[in-house]
Amino acid sequence: MKNNRHSVSRHLLRSIKNFFSEEPLWKLFSLAAAVFMWFIVMNIINPTEVKTFQANVALENMSSLTEQGYMVSNLEEIEKYSVSVKVEATRPALDELSESENRNNIRARIDLSKIEINENDEFPKRYSLVVTPSLPSNLYIYNYDISSYYPTVCEVEIDRAASKTVPAEIRTYGTPASGYTAAEPVSDIKEAVVTGPQHKIFSASKVVATVDVTGEKQDINESCTLKVYDEDDTALEGFIVDPGSINVSVEIRKNHTVEIEEPRTVGNLPDYLELLSVEWSPKSINVTSGDENALESINLPVIDLTEIRETTTRIINISDILENAGLEAESSQKNVTVKINVGLKSAERYTIPAETIRITGLGAGLEAEITDDVTVEIGGVEKLNVSSLAPRADLSGLNEGEHSVTLDLALPSGAVMSGEVSVPVSITRVENNSVVTETETEETTTEETESITVATESESTAEPTEEQ
């Protein structure tokens, strides 16, 4: 019994071996049968369905127009044009076509070479061209059938081509890495030639290249496409730009804080003056540099004290200093204010009587009064005549009320006043009696006139009496 079982097993193994090695026709038959059954299953269990897709319009053979000196002038309208395409296929096939990569490549093609242009026609002119839908070329596993589509034609507007030269701009967007700043972009190209439909070419105002500086730490050098814009900064479509792209460089600079050292002085003040302090602002500024080892501080020009006769404020522009150090700063940080405060070593006190102070700039209908004498300290000269100082108080722009006004003095050469001196001034409004005065004057004039008339009449009457 055991031997019989062993014999059967050997026979079965031999049969299987012979089927796979010695009978290839049976293999082919089996494969064909499997494929046949698959098609039957697919057609019975998975029948075809119809699904609608939206196709983007694609213009072909554009060169056939440009070679003749014509262009499509309604590209923006055509880009919004959509064709509904009904596709018949099995569900798996339609699922594959519905994937975004394939769905976005369904096209409605328009062959521009079919346009027959008559140069005597008026342009721009519209042509109705046939639309031909097509599916992505990479769909070869399944069978597809375009059962219908609508619309079947598309309006294409053609115009003569025209050109103009416009300026080229470069713009950056984004923010460099923390601690870095993008310098102004640079390019050798300053203008470009724009070609477009004749009735639209006037709207082309400039071409713009944009550079992304987001997260950058190193200088940027790249080729950027030029796009056409109008004067309102709106992008325009349907134009050809020559050159189509330009090389742009953007320097990425490291941010630094640079200290401004205390201004140094040379020379001496006049004997009657002493240096109290030197103040400067700002004491540090934010700069950018292409060098990681940039200067940490800068020195201001030396101040010559022999030229100082009073407390003096100077504005020092440090643009050249920064440029020589390879640094760049905002324009608002390129000026440093330096104040040299000086005081008198010895001075004489002078009293200016209130009634000698001349008032100027007082508004109409106002009167002013200075009741207190003013004391000033003046050095640098020997005995002064107070009357020669011509004291003056300018009240321009002041209204009624109590005010404190700076006293102006005509100091002789070499004289220095110890600080500013203020004068207390009281301003009041004057009552307007001009109407009463005019009325009184009018009445007086009338009375005088009447008196003169009576007197004249009396004289006229008396004259004959005398003659008699």
Coordinates of C-alpha atoms in Angstrom, one line a residue:
M1 CA 0.0 0.0 0.0
K2 CA 2.8 2.3 0.9
N3 CA 4.5 1.7 -2.5
N4 CA 1.3 2.5 -4.4
R5 CA 1.0 5.8 -2.7
H6 CA 4.6 6.7 -3.5
S7 CA 4.0 5.7 -7.1
V8 CA 1.0 8.0 -7.5
S9 CA 2.9 10.9 -6.1
R10 CA 5.7 10.4 -8.5
H11 CA 3.3 10.2 -11.4
L12 CA 1.6 13.5 -10.4
L13 CA 4.8 15.3 -10.1
R14 CA 6.0 14.1 -13.5
S15 CA 2.7 15.2 -15.1
I16 CA 3.0 18.8 -13.6
K17 CA 6.6 19.0 -14.8
N18 CA 5.7 17.9 -18.3
F19 CA 2.9 20.5 -18.5
F20 CA 5.2 23.4 -17.7
S21 CA 8.2 22.2 -19.7
E22 CA 7.0 20.2 -22.7
E23 CA 3.5 21.6 -23.6
P24 CA 3.9 25.4 -24.4
L25 CA 0.8 25.4 -26.4
W26 CA -1.2 24.6 -23.4
K27 CA 0.4 27.6 -21.7
L28 CA -0.6 30.0 -24.5
F29 CA -4.1 28.6 -24.5
S30 CA -4.4 29.2 -20.8
L31 CA -3.1 32.8 -21.1
A32 CA -5.5 33.6 -24.0
A33 CA -8.4 32.2 -22.0
A34 CA -7.5 34.3 -19.0
V35 CA -7.3 37.5 -21.1
F36 CA -10.6 36.6 -22.7
M37 CA -12.3 36.1 -19.4
W38 CA -10.8 39.4 -18.2
F39 CA -12.4 41.3 -21.1
I40 CA -15.7 39.6 -20.4
V41 CA -15.6 40.5 -16.8
M42 CA -14.7 44.1 -17.5
N43 CA -17.5 44.5 -20.0
I44 CA -20.2 42.8 -17.9
I45 CA -19.2 43.7 -14.4
N46 CA -17.5 47.1 -15.3
P47 CA -19.4 48.7 -18.2
T48 CA -18.5 52.1 -19.8
E49 CA -19.7 55.4 -18.4
V50 CA -19.7 59.0 -19.6
K51 CA -18.1 61.8 -17.7
T52 CA -17.8 65.5 -18.5
F53 CA -14.4 67.3 -18.2
Q54 CA -13.5 71.0 -18.7
A55 CA -10.7 71.6 -21.3
N56 CA -8.4 74.6 -21.4
V57 CA -7.9 76.2 -24.8
A58 CA -4.4 75.7 -26.4
L59 CA -3.4 77.9 -29.4
E60 CA -1.2 76.1 -31.9
N61 CA 1.0 77.4 -34.8
M62 CA 1.3 80.9 -33.4
S63 CA 4.4 81.5 -35.5
S64 CA 2.2 81.3 -38.6
L65 CA 0.7 84.7 -37.5
T66 CA 3.9 86.4 -36.1
E67 CA 5.8 85.7 -39.3
Q68 CA 3.2 87.7 -41.2
G69 CA 3.2 90.5 -38.7
Y70 CA 0.0 89.7 -36.8
M71 CA -0.8 88.7 -33.3
V72 CA -3.7 87.3 -31.2
S73 CA -5.1 90.2 -29.3
N74 CA -7.7 88.5 -27.0
L75 CA -5.5 86.1 -25.2
E76 CA -6.9 87.0 -21.8
E77 CA -10.4 86.2 -23.1
I78 CA -9.3 82.9 -24.6
E79 CA -7.5 81.8 -21.4
K80 CA -10.9 82.1 -19.6
Y81 CA -12.5 80.1 -22.4
S82 CA -13.7 76.6 -21.4
V83 CA -14.8 73.6 -23.5
S84 CA -17.0 70.9 -22.0
V85 CA -15.7 67.5 -23.2
K86 CA -17.7 64.3 -22.6
V87 CA -15.5 61.2 -22.4
E88 CA -16.8 57.6 -22.5
A89 CA -14.7 54.9 -20.8
T90 CA -14.8 52.4 -18.0
R91 CA -14.9 53.5 -14.4
P92 CA -11.2 52.7 -13.7
A93 CA -10.3 54.6 -16.9
L94 CA -12.4 57.7 -15.9
D95 CA -10.9 57.6 -12.4
E96 CA -7.4 57.7 -13.9
L97 CA -8.4 60.6 -16.2
S98 CA -9.9 62.5 -13.2
E99 CA -6.5 62.6 -11.5
S100 CA -5.3 66.3 -11.4
E101 CA -2.2 65.6 -13.4
N102 CA -4.3 64.1 -16.3
R103 CA -7.4 66.3 -15.9
N104 CA -5.4 69.5 -16.2
N105 CA -3.8 68.3 -19.5
I106 CA -7.1 67.9 -21.4
R107 CA -6.9 70.4 -24.2
A108 CA -9.2 72.1 -26.7
R109 CA -6.8 72.9 -29.5
I110 CA -7.1 75.7 -32.0
D111 CA -4.9 75.7 -35.1
L112 CA -4.0 79.3 -36.0
S113 CA -2.5 78.3 -39.3
K114 CA -6.1 77.8 -40.6
I115 CA -6.6 81.6 -40.5
E116 CA -6.5 83.2 -44.0
I117 CA -5.6 86.9 -43.6
N118 CA -6.5 89.6 -46.1
E119 CA -4.2 92.6 -45.6
N120 CA -6.9 94.9 -46.8
D121 CA -9.2 94.0 -44.0
E122 CA -9.7 96.3 -41.0
F123 CA -8.0 95.2 -37.8
P124 CA -8.5 94.0 -35.1
K125 CA -10.7 91.3 -36.7
R126 CA -12.4 88.2 -35.2
Y127 CA -12.2 84.8 -36.7
S128 CA -14.3 81.7 -35.8
L129 CA -12.0 78.7 -35.5
V130 CA -12.8 75.1 -35.0
V131 CA -11.9 73.6 -31.6
T132 CA -10.5 70.1 -31.4
P133 CA -10.4 68.4 -28.0
S134 CA -7.6 66.0 -27.1
L135 CA -6.7 63.8 -24.1
P136 CA -3.3 63.5 -22.4
S137 CA -0.9 61.3 -24.5
N138 CA 0.2 59.3 -21.5
L139 CA -3.1 57.4 -21.2
Y140 CA -2.4 54.2 -23.0
I141 CA -3.7 51.5 -20.5
Y142 CA -7.4 52.2 -21.1
N143 CA -9.5 53.0 -24.1
Y144 CA -11.2 56.4 -24.2
D145 CA -13.8 57.9 -26.6
I146 CA -14.7 61.6 -26.8
S147 CA -18.5 61.3 -27.4
S148 CA -19.1 65.0 -27.7
Y149 CA -17.9 68.5 -26.8
Y150 CA -19.2 72.1 -26.7
P151 CA -18.7 74.8 -27.9
T152 CA -17.2 73.6 -31.1
V153 CA -15.8 76.9 -32.3
C154 CA -13.9 79.8 -30.6
E155 CA -13.6 83.5 -31.5
V156 CA -10.0 84.5 -32.0
E157 CA -9.2 88.2 -32.5
I158 CA -6.3 89.1 -34.7
D159 CA -4.5 92.5 -34.9
R160 CA -1.4 93.9 -36.6
A161 CA 1.7 93.7 -34.4
A162 CA 3.4 96.8 -33.1
S163 CA 6.5 97.5 -30.9
K164 CA 7.8 100.0 -28.5
T165 CA 10.7 100.4 -26.1
V166 CA 9.9 100.5 -22.4
P167 CA 12.0 100.7 -19.2
A168 CA 12.9 97.6 -17.3
E169 CA 12.4 97.3 -13.5
I170 CA 13.7 94.7 -11.0
R171 CA 11.8 93.9 -7.8
T172 CA 12.5 91.7 -4.9
Y173 CA 10.0 89.9 -2.7
G174 CA 10.3 87.9 0.4
T175 CA 12.6 88.4 3.4
P176 CA 16.3 87.2 3.7
A177 CA 17.4 85.1 6.6
S178 CA 17.4 86.7 10.0
G179 CA 20.2 89.2 10.4
Y180 CA 20.5 89.8 6.7
T181 CA 19.3 92.5 4.3
A182 CA 18.8 92.4 0.5
A183 CA 20.5 95.3 -1.3
E184 CA 18.9 96.9 -4.4
P185 CA 18.9 94.4 -7.4
V186 CA 21.1 95.2 -10.3
S187 CA 21.0 94.4 -14.0
D188 CA 22.8 95.6 -17.1
I189 CA 19.5 95.7 -19.0
K190 CA 17.7 99.0 -18.5
E191 CA 15.0 98.7 -21.2
A192 CA 13.3 96.1 -23.5
V193 CA 11.3 96.0 -26.7
V194 CA 7.7 95.0 -26.2
T195 CA 5.6 93.7 -29.2
G196 CA 1.9 93.4 -29.0
P197 CA -1.4 94.1 -30.7
Q198 CA -1.5 97.5 -32.4
H199 CA -4.6 98.7 -30.5
K200 CA -3.1 97.7 -27.2
I201 CA 0.5 98.5 -27.4
F202 CA -0.1 102.0 -25.8
S203 CA -1.0 100.3 -22.5
A204 CA 2.5 98.7 -22.2
S205 CA 4.3 101.0 -19.7
K206 CA 7.2 98.8 -18.4
V207 CA 8.6 95.4 -18.0
V208 CA 9.3 93.9 -14.6
A209 CA 11.6 91.1 -13.4
T210 CA 11.0 89.7 -9.9
V211 CA 13.6 88.0 -7.6
D212 CA 12.7 85.9 -4.6
V213 CA 15.1 86.6 -1.7
T214 CA 13.3 84.5 1.0
G215 CA 15.7 83.0 3.5
E216 CA 18.8 83.9 1.5
K217 CA 22.2 84.5 3.1
Q218 CA 24.3 84.5 0.0
D219 CA 24.4 86.8 -3.0
I220 CA 21.9 86.0 -5.8
N221 CA 22.7 85.8 -9.5
E222 CA 19.9 84.4 -11.7
S223 CA 18.1 84.8 -14.9
C224 CA 14.6 86.3 -14.5
T225 CA 11.7 86.4 -16.9
L226 CA 10.4 89.9 -17.9
K227 CA 6.7 90.5 -17.7
V228 CA 4.7 93.5 -19.2
Y229 CA 2.8 95.9 -16.9
D230 CA 0.7 99.0 -17.5
E231 CA 1.1 102.3 -15.7
D232 CA -1.3 101.1 -12.9
D233 CA 1.0 98.1 -12.3
T234 CA -1.4 95.6 -13.7
A235 CA 0.2 92.6 -15.6
L236 CA -0.6 92.4 -19.3
E237 CA -0.9 89.3 -21.3
G238 CA -0.4 88.7 -25.0
F239 CA 2.9 90.6 -25.4
I240 CA 6.3 89.5 -26.6
V241 CA 9.3 90.9 -24.8
D242 CA 12.8 91.1 -26.2
P243 CA 14.9 90.1 -24.4
G244 CA 12.5 87.7 -22.7
S245 CA 14.7 87.4 -19.6
I246 CA 17.6 89.3 -18.0
N247 CA 20.4 88.4 -15.6
V248 CA 19.9 89.9 -12.1
S249 CA 22.3 90.2 -9.2
V250 CA 21.2 90.9 -5.6
E251 CA 23.8 91.4 -2.8
I252 CA 22.7 89.9 0.5
R253 CA 24.3 92.0 3.2
K254 CA 24.9 91.2 6.9
N255 CA 23.3 93.5 9.4
H256 CA 25.5 95.3 12.0
T257 CA 25.3 97.9 14.7
V258 CA 28.2 100.4 14.4
E259 CA 29.1 102.7 17.3
I260 CA 29.9 106.4 16.7
E261 CA 32.8 107.4 18.8
E262 CA 32.8 110.7 20.8
P263 CA 33.9 113.6 18.5
R264 CA 37.5 114.7 19.1
T265 CA 38.6 118.3 19.4
V266 CA 41.7 120.2 18.5
G267 CA 42.8 123.8 19.2
N268 CA 41.7 126.1 22.1
L269 CA 38.7 128.3 22.7
P270 CA 39.2 132.0 23.3
D271 CA 40.4 132.9 26.8
Y272 CA 37.0 134.0 28.0
L273 CA 35.3 130.7 27.0
E274 CA 35.5 127.2 28.5
L275 CA 34.4 123.9 27.0
L276 CA 31.5 122.5 29.0
S277 CA 30.6 119.4 27.0
V278 CA 30.4 117.8 23.5
E279 CA 27.1 116.0 22.8
W280 CA 26.4 113.9 19.7
S281 CA 23.4 111.9 18.5
P282 CA 22.9 109.2 17.5
K283 CA 25.6 107.3 19.2
S284 CA 25.1 104.1 17.1
I285 CA 23.4 103.3 13.8
N286 CA 22.3 100.1 12.0
V287 CA 24.2 99.3 8.9
T288 CA 24.7 96.5 6.4
S289 CA 27.9 95.1 5.0
G290 CA 29.1 92.5 2.6
D291 CA 32.0 91.7 4.9
E292 CA 31.5 89.5 8.0
N293 CA 34.4 91.4 9.6
A294 CA 33.0 94.9 9.2
L295 CA 34.1 97.8 11.4
E296 CA 32.5 98.0 14.9
S297 CA 32.9 101.8 15.3
I298 CA 33.6 104.9 13.2
N299 CA 35.1 108.3 14.0
L300 CA 33.7 111.7 13.2
P301 CA 35.7 114.5 11.7
V302 CA 37.8 116.4 14.3
I303 CA 36.3 119.7 15.7
D304 CA 38.5 122.8 15.6
L305 CA 37.7 124.8 18.8
T306 CA 39.5 127.9 17.5
E307 CA 36.5 128.5 15.3
I308 CA 34.0 128.3 18.2
R309 CA 32.7 131.6 19.7
E310 CA 29.5 130.3 21.3
T311 CA 27.5 127.1 21.9
T312 CA 27.4 125.6 18.4
T313 CA 25.4 122.8 16.8
R314 CA 26.6 121.1 13.6
I315 CA 25.1 118.5 11.3
I316 CA 27.8 116.1 10.0
N317 CA 27.0 113.9 7.0
I318 CA 28.8 110.5 7.4
S319 CA 27.9 109.1 3.9
D320 CA 31.5 109.2 2.7
I321 CA 32.8 107.6 6.0
L322 CA 30.3 104.7 5.6
E323 CA 31.1 104.2 2.0
N324 CA 34.9 104.1 2.6
A325 CA 34.3 101.5 5.3
G326 CA 32.1 99.4 3.0
L327 CA 29.0 100.1 5.0
E328 CA 25.5 101.1 4.0
A329 CA 22.8 102.7 6.1
E330 CA 19.3 104.2 5.7
S331 CA 19.4 107.8 4.5
S332 CA 17.8 108.9 7.8
Q333 CA 20.8 107.6 9.7
K334 CA 23.5 109.3 7.6
N335 CA 23.5 112.6 9.6
V336 CA 25.0 113.0 13.1
T337 CA 24.2 116.0 15.2
V338 CA 27.1 117.4 17.3
K339 CA 26.6 120.2 19.9
I340 CA 29.6 122.0 21.4
N341 CA 28.5 123.5 24.7
V342 CA 30.7 126.4 25.9
G343 CA 30.4 128.8 28.9
L344 CA 31.9 132.1 29.9
K345 CA 34.9 132.1 32.3
S346 CA 34.2 135.7 33.3
A347 CA 31.4 138.0 32.3
E348 CA 29.9 141.4 33.3
R349 CA 26.3 141.9 34.3
Y350 CA 24.3 144.5 32.5
T351 CA 20.7 145.7 33.2
I352 CA 18.5 146.5 30.2
P353 CA 15.6 148.8 31.1
A354 CA 12.2 147.6 30.0
E355 CA 11.4 150.8 28.2
T356 CA 14.4 150.5 26.0
I357 CA 13.3 147.1 24.6
R358 CA 11.8 147.6 21.1
I359 CA 8.7 145.4 20.3
T360 CA 8.3 144.1 16.8
G361 CA 5.8 141.8 15.1
L362 CA 2.8 142.7 17.2
G363 CA -0.5 141.9 15.6
A364 CA -3.2 144.4 14.7
G365 CA -5.6 145.3 17.5
L366 CA -3.1 144.3 20.2
E367 CA -0.8 146.2 22.5
A368 CA 2.1 144.8 24.5
E369 CA 3.8 145.9 27.8
I370 CA 7.2 144.9 29.3
T371 CA 7.3 146.0 32.9
D372 CA 10.4 144.3 34.2
D373 CA 14.0 145.2 33.5
V374 CA 16.2 142.4 32.2
T375 CA 19.7 141.4 33.4
V376 CA 22.2 139.8 31.0
E377 CA 25.7 138.5 31.4
I378 CA 28.1 139.3 28.5
G379 CA 31.7 138.4 28.2
G380 CA 34.5 138.7 25.7
V381 CA 34.6 142.5 25.6
E382 CA 35.3 145.4 28.0
K383 CA 32.6 147.8 29.2
L384 CA 29.6 147.9 26.9
N385 CA 27.1 150.7 26.3
V386 CA 23.7 149.2 27.0
S387 CA 22.0 151.4 24.4
S388 CA 24.3 150.0 21.7
L389 CA 22.8 146.5 22.2
A390 CA 19.6 147.6 20.5
P391 CA 17.4 145.1 22.6
R392 CA 14.4 143.7 20.7
A393 CA 11.5 141.4 21.4
D394 CA 9.8 139.8 18.4
L395 CA 6.1 139.1 19.2
S396 CA 5.2 137.6 15.8
G397 CA 2.4 135.1 15.9
L398 CA 1.5 135.8 19.6
N399 CA -2.0 136.5 20.8
E400 CA -3.3 138.2 24.0
G401 CA -2.0 136.8 27.2
E402 CA 1.2 136.4 29.2
H403 CA 4.3 135.3 27.3
S404 CA 8.0 134.8 27.7
V405 CA 10.0 136.0 24.6
T406 CA 13.6 135.5 23.8
L407 CA 15.6 138.8 24.0
D408 CA 17.6 139.7 20.8
L409 CA 20.7 141.8 21.3
A410 CA 23.0 143.3 18.7
L411 CA 26.3 142.1 20.3
P412 CA 29.5 143.6 19.1
S413 CA 32.2 141.4 17.5
G414 CA 33.8 139.1 20.1
A415 CA 31.0 139.5 22.6
V416 CA 29.2 136.4 24.0
M417 CA 26.1 136.3 26.1
S418 CA 25.8 133.7 28.7
G419 CA 22.8 131.7 27.5
E420 CA 19.5 132.9 26.2
V421 CA 17.5 135.5 28.2
S422 CA 13.7 135.7 28.2
V423 CA 11.6 138.8 28.5
P424 CA 8.1 138.6 30.2
V425 CA 5.5 140.3 27.9
S426 CA 1.8 141.0 28.6
I427 CA -0.3 141.3 25.5
T428 CA -3.8 142.8 25.6
R429 CA -6.5 143.5 23.0
V430 CA -7.3 147.2 22.2
E431 CA -11.0 148.2 22.1
N432 CA -12.1 149.2 18.6
N433 CA -13.5 152.9 18.7
S434 CA -13.0 153.6 15.0
V435 CA -16.8 153.8 14.3
V436 CA -17.5 156.3 17.1
T437 CA -14.5 158.4 16.1
E438 CA -15.7 158.5 12.5
T439 CA -19.3 159.5 13.6
E440 CA -17.9 162.2 15.8
T441 CA -15.8 163.4 13.0
E442 CA -18.7 163.4 10.7
E443 CA -20.9 165.4 13.1
T444 CA -18.1 167.9 13.7
T445 CA -17.6 168.3 10.0
T446 CA -21.3 168.9 9.5
E447 CA -21.5 171.5 12.3
E448 CA -18.4 173.2 11.0
T449 CA -19.9 173.3 7.5
E450 CA -23.2 174.8 8.8
S451 CA -21.3 177.5 10.7
I452 CA -19.3 178.4 7.7
T453 CA -22.5 178.6 5.6
V454 CA -24.3 180.9 8.1
A455 CA -21.2 183.0 8.4
T456 CA -21.0 183.3 4.6
E457 CA -24.6 184.2 4.3
S458 CA -24.3 186.9 7.0
E459 CA -21.3 188.4 5.2
S460 CA -23.2 188.4 1.9
T461 CA -26.1 190.3 3.5
A462 CA -23.9 192.7 5.2
E463 CA -21.9 193.8 2.2
P464 CA -24.6 195.8 0.5
T465 CA -25.4 197.5 3.8
E466 CA -21.8 198.7 4.0
E467 CA -22.0 199.9 0.4
Q468 CA -25.2 201.8 1.2

